[in-house]
Each structure stands twice: as structure tokens, then as C-alpha cells.
Coordinates of C-alpha atoms in Angstrom, one line a residue:
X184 CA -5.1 5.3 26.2
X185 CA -1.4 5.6 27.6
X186 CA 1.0 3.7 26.4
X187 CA 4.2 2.4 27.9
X188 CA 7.7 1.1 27.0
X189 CA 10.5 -0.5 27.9
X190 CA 14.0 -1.1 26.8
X191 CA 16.0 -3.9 26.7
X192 CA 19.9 -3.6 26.3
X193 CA 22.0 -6.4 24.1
X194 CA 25.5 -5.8 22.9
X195 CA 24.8 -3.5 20.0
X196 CA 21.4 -4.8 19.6
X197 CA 18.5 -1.9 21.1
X198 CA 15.1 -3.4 22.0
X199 CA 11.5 -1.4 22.2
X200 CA 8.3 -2.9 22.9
X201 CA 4.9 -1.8 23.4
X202 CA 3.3 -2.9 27.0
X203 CA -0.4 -1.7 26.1
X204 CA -1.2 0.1 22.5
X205 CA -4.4 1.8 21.3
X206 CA -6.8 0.0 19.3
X207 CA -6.1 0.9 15.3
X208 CA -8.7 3.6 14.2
X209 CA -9.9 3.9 10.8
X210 CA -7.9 6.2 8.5
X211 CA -10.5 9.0 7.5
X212 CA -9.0 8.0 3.6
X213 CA -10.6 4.7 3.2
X214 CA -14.2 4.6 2.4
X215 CA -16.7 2.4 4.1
X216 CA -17.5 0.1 1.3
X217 CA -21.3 -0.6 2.9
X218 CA -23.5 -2.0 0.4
X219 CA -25.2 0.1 -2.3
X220 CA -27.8 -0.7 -5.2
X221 CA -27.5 1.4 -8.4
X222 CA -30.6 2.7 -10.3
X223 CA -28.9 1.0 -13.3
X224 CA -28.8 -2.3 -12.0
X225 CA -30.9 -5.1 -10.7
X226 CA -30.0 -6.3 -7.5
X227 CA -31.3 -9.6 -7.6
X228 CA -28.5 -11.7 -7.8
X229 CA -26.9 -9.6 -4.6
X230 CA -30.3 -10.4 -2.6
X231 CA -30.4 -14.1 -4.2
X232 CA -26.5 -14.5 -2.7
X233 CA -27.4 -13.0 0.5
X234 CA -30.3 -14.9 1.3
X235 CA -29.3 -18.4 0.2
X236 CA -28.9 -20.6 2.4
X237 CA -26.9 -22.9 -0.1
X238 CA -22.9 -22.7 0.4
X239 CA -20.6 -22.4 -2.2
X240 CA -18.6 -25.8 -3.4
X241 CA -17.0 -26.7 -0.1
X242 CA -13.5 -27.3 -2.3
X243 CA -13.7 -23.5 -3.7
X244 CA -14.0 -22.1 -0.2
X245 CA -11.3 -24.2 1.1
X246 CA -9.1 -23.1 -2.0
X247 CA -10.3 -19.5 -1.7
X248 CA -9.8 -19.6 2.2
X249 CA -6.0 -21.2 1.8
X250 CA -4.9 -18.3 -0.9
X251 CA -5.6 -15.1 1.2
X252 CA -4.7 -16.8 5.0
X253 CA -1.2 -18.5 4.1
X254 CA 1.6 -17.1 6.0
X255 CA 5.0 -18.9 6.2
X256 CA 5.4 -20.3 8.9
X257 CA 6.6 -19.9 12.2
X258 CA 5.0 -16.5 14.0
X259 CA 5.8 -17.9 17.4
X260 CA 9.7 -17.3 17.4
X261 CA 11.3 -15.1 19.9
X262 CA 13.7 -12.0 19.4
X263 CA 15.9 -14.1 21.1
X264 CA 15.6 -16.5 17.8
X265 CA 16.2 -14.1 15.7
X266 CA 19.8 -12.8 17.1
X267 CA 20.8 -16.1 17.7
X268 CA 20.2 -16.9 14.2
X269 CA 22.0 -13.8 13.1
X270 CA 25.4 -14.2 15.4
X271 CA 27.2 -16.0 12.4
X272 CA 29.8 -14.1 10.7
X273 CA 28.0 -12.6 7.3
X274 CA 31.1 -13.3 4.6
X275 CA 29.2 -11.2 1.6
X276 CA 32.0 -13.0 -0.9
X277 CA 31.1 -16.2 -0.3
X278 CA 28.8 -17.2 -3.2
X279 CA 26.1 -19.4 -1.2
X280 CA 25.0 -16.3 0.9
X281 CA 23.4 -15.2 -2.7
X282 CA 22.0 -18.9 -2.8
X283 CA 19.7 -18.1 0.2
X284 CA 19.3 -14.8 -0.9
X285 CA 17.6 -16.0 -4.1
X286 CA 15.4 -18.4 -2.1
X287 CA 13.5 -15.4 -0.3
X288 CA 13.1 -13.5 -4.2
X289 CA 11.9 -16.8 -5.2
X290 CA 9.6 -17.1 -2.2
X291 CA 7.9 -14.0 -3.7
X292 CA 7.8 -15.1 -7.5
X293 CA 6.2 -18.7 -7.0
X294 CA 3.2 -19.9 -9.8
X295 CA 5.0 -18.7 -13.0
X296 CA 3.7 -22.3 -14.4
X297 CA -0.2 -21.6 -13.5
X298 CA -0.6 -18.3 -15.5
X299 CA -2.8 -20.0 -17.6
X300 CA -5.3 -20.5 -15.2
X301 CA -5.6 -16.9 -15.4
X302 CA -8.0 -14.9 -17.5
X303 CA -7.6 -10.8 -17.8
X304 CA -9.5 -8.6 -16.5
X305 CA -10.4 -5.6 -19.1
X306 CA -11.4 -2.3 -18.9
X307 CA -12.0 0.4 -21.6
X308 CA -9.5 -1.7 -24.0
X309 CA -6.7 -2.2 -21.6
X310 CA -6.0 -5.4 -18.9
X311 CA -5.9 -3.9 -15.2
X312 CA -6.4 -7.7 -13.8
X313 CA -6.2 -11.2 -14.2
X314 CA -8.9 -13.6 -12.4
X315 CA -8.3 -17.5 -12.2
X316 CA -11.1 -19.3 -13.8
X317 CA -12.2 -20.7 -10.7
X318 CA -13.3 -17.8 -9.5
X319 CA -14.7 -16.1 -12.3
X320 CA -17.7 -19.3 -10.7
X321 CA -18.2 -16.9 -8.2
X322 CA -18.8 -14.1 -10.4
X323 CA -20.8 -15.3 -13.0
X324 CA -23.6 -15.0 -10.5
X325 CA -23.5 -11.3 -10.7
X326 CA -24.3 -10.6 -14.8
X327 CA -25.4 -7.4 -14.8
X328 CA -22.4 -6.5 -12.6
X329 CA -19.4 -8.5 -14.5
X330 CA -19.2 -9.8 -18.7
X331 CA -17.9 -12.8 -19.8
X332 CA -16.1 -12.9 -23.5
X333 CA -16.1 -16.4 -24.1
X334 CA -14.6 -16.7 -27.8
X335 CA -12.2 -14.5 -29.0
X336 CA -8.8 -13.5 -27.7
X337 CA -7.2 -10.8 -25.6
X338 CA -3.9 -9.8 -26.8
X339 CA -1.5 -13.0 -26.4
X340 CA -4.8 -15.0 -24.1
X341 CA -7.4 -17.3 -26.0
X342 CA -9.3 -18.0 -23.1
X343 CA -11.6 -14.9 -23.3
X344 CA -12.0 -12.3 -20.8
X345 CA -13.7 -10.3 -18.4
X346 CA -14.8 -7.4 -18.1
X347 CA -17.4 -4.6 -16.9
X348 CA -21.0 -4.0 -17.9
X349 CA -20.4 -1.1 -20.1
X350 CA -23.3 0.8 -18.4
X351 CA -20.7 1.5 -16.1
X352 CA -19.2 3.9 -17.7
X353 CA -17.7 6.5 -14.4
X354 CA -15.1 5.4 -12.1
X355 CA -17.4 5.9 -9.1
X356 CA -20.2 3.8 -10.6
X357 CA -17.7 0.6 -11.2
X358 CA -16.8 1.2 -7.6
X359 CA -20.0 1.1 -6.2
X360 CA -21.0 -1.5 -8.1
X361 CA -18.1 -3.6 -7.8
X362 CA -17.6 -3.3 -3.8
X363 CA -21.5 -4.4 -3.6
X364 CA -20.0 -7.9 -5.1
X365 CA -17.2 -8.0 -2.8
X366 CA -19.8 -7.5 0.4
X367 CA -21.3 -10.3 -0.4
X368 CA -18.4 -12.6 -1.0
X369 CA -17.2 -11.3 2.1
X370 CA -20.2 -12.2 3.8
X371 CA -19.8 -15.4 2.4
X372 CA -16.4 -15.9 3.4
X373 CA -14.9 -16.3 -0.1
X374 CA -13.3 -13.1 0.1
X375 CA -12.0 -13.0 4.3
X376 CA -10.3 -9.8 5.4
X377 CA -12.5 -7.1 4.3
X378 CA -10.4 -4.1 5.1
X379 CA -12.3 -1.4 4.1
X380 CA -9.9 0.0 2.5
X381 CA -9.7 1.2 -1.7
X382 CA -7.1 0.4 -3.6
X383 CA -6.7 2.3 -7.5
X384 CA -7.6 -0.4 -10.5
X385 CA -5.5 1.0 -13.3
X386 CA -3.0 -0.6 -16.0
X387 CA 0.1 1.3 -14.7
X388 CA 1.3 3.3 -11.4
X389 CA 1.1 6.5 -13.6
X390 CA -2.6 5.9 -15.9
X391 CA -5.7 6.9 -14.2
X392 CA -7.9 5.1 -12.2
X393 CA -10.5 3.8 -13.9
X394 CA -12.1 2.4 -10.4
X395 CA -11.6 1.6 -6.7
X396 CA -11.8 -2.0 -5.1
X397 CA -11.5 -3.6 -1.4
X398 CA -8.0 -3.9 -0.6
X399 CA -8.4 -7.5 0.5
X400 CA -10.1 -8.5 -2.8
X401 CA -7.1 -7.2 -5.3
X402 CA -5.3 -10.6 -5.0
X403 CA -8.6 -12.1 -6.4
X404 CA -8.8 -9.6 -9.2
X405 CA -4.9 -9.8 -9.8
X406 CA -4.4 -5.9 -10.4
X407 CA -1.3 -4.2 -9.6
X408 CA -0.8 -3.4 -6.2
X409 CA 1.8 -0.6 -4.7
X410 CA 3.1 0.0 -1.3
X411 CA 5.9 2.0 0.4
X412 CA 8.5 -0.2 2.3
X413 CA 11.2 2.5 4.7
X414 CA 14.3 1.0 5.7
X415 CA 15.3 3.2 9.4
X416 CA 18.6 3.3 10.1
X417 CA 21.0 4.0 12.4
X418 CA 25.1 4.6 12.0
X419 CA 27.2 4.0 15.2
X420 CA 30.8 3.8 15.4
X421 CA 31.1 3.0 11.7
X422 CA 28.7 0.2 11.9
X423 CA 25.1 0.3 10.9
X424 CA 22.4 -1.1 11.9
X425 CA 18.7 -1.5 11.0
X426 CA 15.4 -1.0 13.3
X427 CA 13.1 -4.3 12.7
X428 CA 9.1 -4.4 13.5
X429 CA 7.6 -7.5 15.2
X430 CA 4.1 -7.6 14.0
X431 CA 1.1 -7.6 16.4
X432 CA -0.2 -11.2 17.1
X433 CA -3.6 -9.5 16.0
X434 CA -2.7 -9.0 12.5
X435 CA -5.1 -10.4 10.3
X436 CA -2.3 -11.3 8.0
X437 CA 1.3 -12.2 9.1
X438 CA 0.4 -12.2 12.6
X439 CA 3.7 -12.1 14.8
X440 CA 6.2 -12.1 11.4
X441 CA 9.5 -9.4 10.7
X442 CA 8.4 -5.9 8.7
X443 CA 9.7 -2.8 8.5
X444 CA 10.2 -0.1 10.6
X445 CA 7.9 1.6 8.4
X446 CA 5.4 0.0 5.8
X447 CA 2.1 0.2 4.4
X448 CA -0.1 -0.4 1.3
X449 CA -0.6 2.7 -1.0
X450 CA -4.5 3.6 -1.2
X451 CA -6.9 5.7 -3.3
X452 CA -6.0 9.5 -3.1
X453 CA -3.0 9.8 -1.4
X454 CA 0.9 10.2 -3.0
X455 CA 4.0 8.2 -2.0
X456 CA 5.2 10.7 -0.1
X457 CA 2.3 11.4 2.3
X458 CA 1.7 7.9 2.7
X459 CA 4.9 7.0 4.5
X460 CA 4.4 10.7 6.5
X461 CA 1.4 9.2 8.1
X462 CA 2.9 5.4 8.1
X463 CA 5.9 7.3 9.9
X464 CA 3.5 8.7 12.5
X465 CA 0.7 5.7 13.0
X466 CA 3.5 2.9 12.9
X467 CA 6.6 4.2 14.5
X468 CA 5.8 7.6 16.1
X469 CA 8.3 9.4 13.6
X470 CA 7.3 12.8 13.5
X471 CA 6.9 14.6 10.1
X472 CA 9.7 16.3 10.2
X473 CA 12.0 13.4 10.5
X474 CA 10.1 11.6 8.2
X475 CA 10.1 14.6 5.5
X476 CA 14.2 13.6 5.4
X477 CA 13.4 10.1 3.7
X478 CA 14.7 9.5 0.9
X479 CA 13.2 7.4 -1.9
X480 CA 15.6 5.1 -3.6
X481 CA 13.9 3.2 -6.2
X482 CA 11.7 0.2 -6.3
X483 CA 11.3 -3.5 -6.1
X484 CA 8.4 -5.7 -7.9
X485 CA 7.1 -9.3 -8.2
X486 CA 4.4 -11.0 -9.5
X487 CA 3.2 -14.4 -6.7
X488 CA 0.3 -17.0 -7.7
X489 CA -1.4 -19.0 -4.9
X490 CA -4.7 -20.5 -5.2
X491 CA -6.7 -18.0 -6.8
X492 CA -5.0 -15.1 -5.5
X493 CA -2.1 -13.6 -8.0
X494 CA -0.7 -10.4 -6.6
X495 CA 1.7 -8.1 -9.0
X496 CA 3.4 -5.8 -6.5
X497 CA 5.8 -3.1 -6.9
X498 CA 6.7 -1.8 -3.6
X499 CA 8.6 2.1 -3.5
X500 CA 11.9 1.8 -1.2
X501 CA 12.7 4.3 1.2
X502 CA 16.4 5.3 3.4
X503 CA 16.1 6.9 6.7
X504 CA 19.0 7.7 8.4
X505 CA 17.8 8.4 12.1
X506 CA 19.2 10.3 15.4
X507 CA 21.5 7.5 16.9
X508 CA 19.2 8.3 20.0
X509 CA 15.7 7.4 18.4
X510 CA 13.3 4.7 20.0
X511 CA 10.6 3.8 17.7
X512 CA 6.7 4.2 19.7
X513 CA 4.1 2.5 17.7
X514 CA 0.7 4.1 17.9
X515 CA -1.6 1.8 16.2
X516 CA -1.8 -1.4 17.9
X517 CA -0.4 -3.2 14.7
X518 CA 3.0 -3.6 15.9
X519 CA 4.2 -5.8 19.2
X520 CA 7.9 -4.4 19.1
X521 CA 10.7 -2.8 17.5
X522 CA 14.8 -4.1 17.7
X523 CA 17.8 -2.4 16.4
X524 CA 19.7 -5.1 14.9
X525 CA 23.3 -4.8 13.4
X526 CA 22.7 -4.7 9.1
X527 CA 24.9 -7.8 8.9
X528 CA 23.1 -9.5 11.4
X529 CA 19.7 -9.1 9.5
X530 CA 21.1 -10.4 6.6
X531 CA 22.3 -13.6 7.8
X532 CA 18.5 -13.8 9.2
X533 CA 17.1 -13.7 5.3
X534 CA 19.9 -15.6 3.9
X535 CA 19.7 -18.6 5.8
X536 CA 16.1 -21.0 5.6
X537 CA 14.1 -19.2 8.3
X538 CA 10.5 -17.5 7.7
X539 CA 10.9 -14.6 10.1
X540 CA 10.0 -11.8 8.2
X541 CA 7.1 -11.3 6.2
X542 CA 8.4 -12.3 2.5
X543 CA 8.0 -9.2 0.5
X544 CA 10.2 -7.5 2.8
X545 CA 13.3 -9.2 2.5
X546 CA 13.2 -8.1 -1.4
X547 CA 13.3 -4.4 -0.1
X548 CA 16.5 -5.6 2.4
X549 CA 18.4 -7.4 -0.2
X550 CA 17.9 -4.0 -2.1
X551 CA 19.3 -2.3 0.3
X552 CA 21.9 -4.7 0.9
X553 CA 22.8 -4.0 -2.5
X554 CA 22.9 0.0 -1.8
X555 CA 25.5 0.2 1.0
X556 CA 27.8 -2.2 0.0
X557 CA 26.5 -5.5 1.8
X558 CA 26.3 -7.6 -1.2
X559 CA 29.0 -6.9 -4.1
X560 CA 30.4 -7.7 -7.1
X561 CA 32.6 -10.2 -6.4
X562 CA 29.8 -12.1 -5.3
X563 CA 29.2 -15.3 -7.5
X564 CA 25.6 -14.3 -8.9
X565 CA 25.4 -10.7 -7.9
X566 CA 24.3 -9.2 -11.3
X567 CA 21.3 -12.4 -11.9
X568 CA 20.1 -11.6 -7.5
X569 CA 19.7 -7.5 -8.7
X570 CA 17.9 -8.4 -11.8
X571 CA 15.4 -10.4 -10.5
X572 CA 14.5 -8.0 -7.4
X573 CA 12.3 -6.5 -10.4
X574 CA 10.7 -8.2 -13.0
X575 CA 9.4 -7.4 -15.7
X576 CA 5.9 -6.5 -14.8
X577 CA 7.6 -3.4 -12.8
X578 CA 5.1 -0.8 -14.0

């Protein structure tokens, strides 16, 4: 399909936007996750959910539904919005710029007080997840699938735990078994989103994967979750400024919200590196030999409780400095338009109250804030805003 754009000229502000854009294909990555029946496993409680006609408590769903489909608000604003929102003179010593600043990190690190509606989720000895006991309802349907302990402790939890049938002993068994459960809650529309994408279940970024689950269910499972986040650049006389993403309307999640130039959820299989290669290419139409130049710079992390989702992210930050001359040219449908926006300007966006950009990414701005001299030390609060743009569950 051919795609078109057009510019649009502000002073010092560069905009790019995508008149028609290709449907998204599937990355040839991700596995189907179509439903499969073991040899070691009955499969009556998957054919007993599937055919009953008897809905889940109507409160659950609603709670389930609310957890994975909250966006902040406000997708309908205009680019226009944004610069106007951004004209104000940033002063990076006065100290309530940090105030709003500390807002967005909070907005990101919200349900501290409801971990102990949490249970973990255990496998071979060590906790990969933690599942509110609301859900665990939904799971206890599937017995010869999931194991309840419940007496004893887990490390510093009374509440018991969950864990695997032990049958399952291979990585590619758990999946399988494991991603015929989350068919059927997605059919049931407890889990909404299926992606059919994998994401690794493991303790740590560096431990093996002891198994492979939906994308849109690891909220629901509370494992860690990493992603690459690339801030694109560009220097002009002296001044920089950063290229922003306006995601697509059709976006199942954040539909019409701020991102990145460049960002995207790391799957099974593939390294940091080659994922934000071919997020370079699918997202922005940077060519692999621009985007081979990034440079990795460290990492952000936070841990966010809503409903019965609990996701503990650590996102991998990337620098690209690009050709003063680069347009960005999505080529997956998932982003509406691109702006090149003064770095000054942006912040003022994330400090003040607004809910333009999708939250985790103004963690990965404030970072970079940090990095080239935006935010300093004379800043009332400077050392307490760096330490909490990683807590402690950055592993």
C-alpha cells in the first residue's frame, strides 16, 4: 500500500504525519498461541469453560475489564495542545518543576498499599509473579493446570502461593499449557487484548526462562516485564530538540496518547539490540544503519497495581542523535504522526498536570532530562526525582 506524508512548518517545531498507513502484520517472532491439549493433562475444565454458558461474577469482569483498558485521560487533544502547553519558559532551578516531575514517576508507582492482595507466583523454588487473590477465582478452575499452597509461607508472604503442576516440568510444556488457560479467559473476556505475542517468565532480566506467556496476560500474572524506550534527537543551532509519536487512534491501549519515537515491548528470543533495530524500522522507518548508532544509556523501572493487574517494568533507554534533515515514516499503522518538538518544550508538557503522553514514557524523558543537563543539581529535590526513576525491584 503507498503511503504518503506531509509536513507542516512551526517555528522550530517540524511536523510528520501519515495520510494512509499499512495495516500492522504479525512479527514472524511471536507465536500463535491457538489452543493446544497436552497428553499429560485433562482438558475438561478448558471444554467445561468454553462451553458454559454461565458468566463469570459480573463485579470480577468489570474489575478485570477496568485494570487492563485504563488509559489517562484525554486521547482527543491536538498537536496544537500540546505546543501551546509547552510555550512557557522551562526554569529547571525552580524547585516546583521537580513537583510535577514527581507526579508523572508517581503516576507509574501507584498501589504500594494493596500488595497484600497479592499472592506469588512460584516456579522451581523461585517467585517469577504475583497474582491478586481475586483472580487466582479464575484459575482455580484449571487444577491440573495451576496449584494452590494454601498454608505455609513463601519467603516474607503467609498467604500461600501458586504455582505449576509439577508434571510440567520443560519450558515449552508450561507454555502450552499455560497459553491454553489464557485462550479461554480471553474468550471470556477476562483477559481482553490477546496479542499473540510471548513474553519470557523468569525471576530476573539475566536467569532463564522457565516459560512463555501472552503478552496481554503478564499484568495478571505480575511477572517482570522489559521493553526498549529510544529517545531521537536532533541538535540545531545549539538547541535540541526531541521527535514525539502520536499514537494511532486504533491502538488497543493508549489510543491517540504521546510515545516515543521508538518503543516497544521486549519478546521471547530476541536481544535488546535487535529489538529496537526492527522497532527502528516498523515504527519510524529508521534504517539499520542509523539505528546501529544508538546508544544504550541505562534503565528505568517501576512497579504499578491497578485492579488485578500489577506490572513490574524495567524499560532499557536509548540516545539517538539523528541527521538534522531526518523525517520519521511509520510503517505499521500504529503511529498517527511524528513532531519535532524543542527538549524544553517537552518538558514543560510532563511537568505540568496534563496526560498527553503515555505514562511510562515520561520516566524515560525525565531520564534523559537528567542526562543532558535539563534538570540539575541546584534543583530543590533532584537527588530524591533520580532515585525514584528506579526502584528497587530494577532487576
Amino acid at each position: 500500500m503507498h503511503t504518503r506524508f506531509r509536513l507542516c512548518s512551526y517555528p522550530y517545531i517540524t511536523l510528520a504525519f501519515q495520510t494512509r498507513s499499512p495495516s500492522k502484520m504479525a512479527s514472524s517472532g511471536f507465536c500463535s498461541l491457538v489452543p493446544t491439549v497436552t497428553s499429560l493433562f485433562s482438558s475438561h475444565a478448558l471444554a467445561r469453560w468454553r462451553s458454559s454458558s454461565m458468566s463469570p461474577p459480573p463485579l470480577r469482569i468489570s474489575r478485570a475489564f477496568s485494570a487492563a483498558t485504563t488509559v489517562p485521560i484525554s486521547s482527543s487533544f491536538t498537536w496544537d495542545d500540546v505546543i501551546e502547553t509547552g510555550r512557557e519558559e522551562y526554569t529547571p532551578h525552580n524547585s516546583s518543576d521537580l513537583t510535577g516531575f514527581l507526579e508523572k514517576v508517581d503516576r507509574c508507582n501507584r498501589g504500594s498499599e494493596k500488595l497484600a492482595e497479592f499472592i506469588p507466583f512460584v516456579i522451581e523454588e523461585q517467585i517469577v509473579g504475583y497474582i491478586h487473590k481475586g483472580f487466582t477465582e479464575y484459575l482455580r478452575e484449571f487444577h491440573d493446570i495451576f496449584t494452590f499452597s494454601q498454608n505455609g509461607s513463601y519467603h516474607d508472604r503467609v498467604d500461600g502461593f501458586v504455582t505449576l503442576n509439577l508434571m510440567l516440568e520443560k519450558p515449552e510444556d508450561r507454555t502450552r499449557a499455560v497459553a491454553d488457560v489464557i485462550k479461554v479467559l480471553g474468550d471470556k473476556g477476562i483477559i481482553p487484548g490477546i496479542r499473540n505475542e510471548l513474553y519470557p517468565v523468569k525471576p530476573s532480566f539475566n536467569a532463564p526462562v522457565i516459560f512463555s506467556l501472552e503478552r496481554a496476560a503478564a499484568p495478571y500474572f505480575g511477572i517482570k516485564g522489559y521493553g526498549v524506550h529510544m529517545n531521537g534527537y536532533v541538535e540545531r543551532d545549539a538547541q535540541k530538540f526531541l521527535w514525539i509519536g502520536k499514537r494511532s487512534l486504533s491502538k488497543s491501549t493508549y489510543p491517540g496518547m504521546l510515545d516515543h519515537l521508538v518503543a516497544g515491548g521486549l519478546p521471547h528470543g530476541i536481544s535488546c539490540g535487535e529489538n529496537l533495530v526492527k522497532e527502528c524500522e516498523e515504527e519510524a522507518g529508521i534504517s539499520k544503519a542509523i539505528a546501529d548508532r544508538a546508544i544504550a544509556v541505562g534503565a528505568v523501572s517501576y512497579m504499578d497495581i491497578d485492579q488485578y493487574c500489577f506490572k513490574r517494568d524495567v524499560l532499557f533507554c536509548y540516545d539517538l542523535e539523528l541527521p538534522q534533515d531526518f523525517v520519521p515514516k511509520n510503517q505499521d499503522g500504529e503511529v498517527e504522526s511524528f513532531k519535532l518538538i524543542p527538549v524544553a518544550q517537552v518538558a514543560n508538557v510532563i511537568r505540568k498536570k496534563t496526560s498527553f503522553f503515555k505514562a511510562n514514557c515520561s520516566l524515560v524523558i525525565i531520564d534523559f532530562l537528567f542526562r543532558h543537563g535539563f534538570i540539575r543539581p541546584e534543583s530543590s529535590g533532584y537527588l530524591h526525582l533520580y532515585g525514584r526513576l528506579r526502584n528497587k525491584d530494577c532487576s
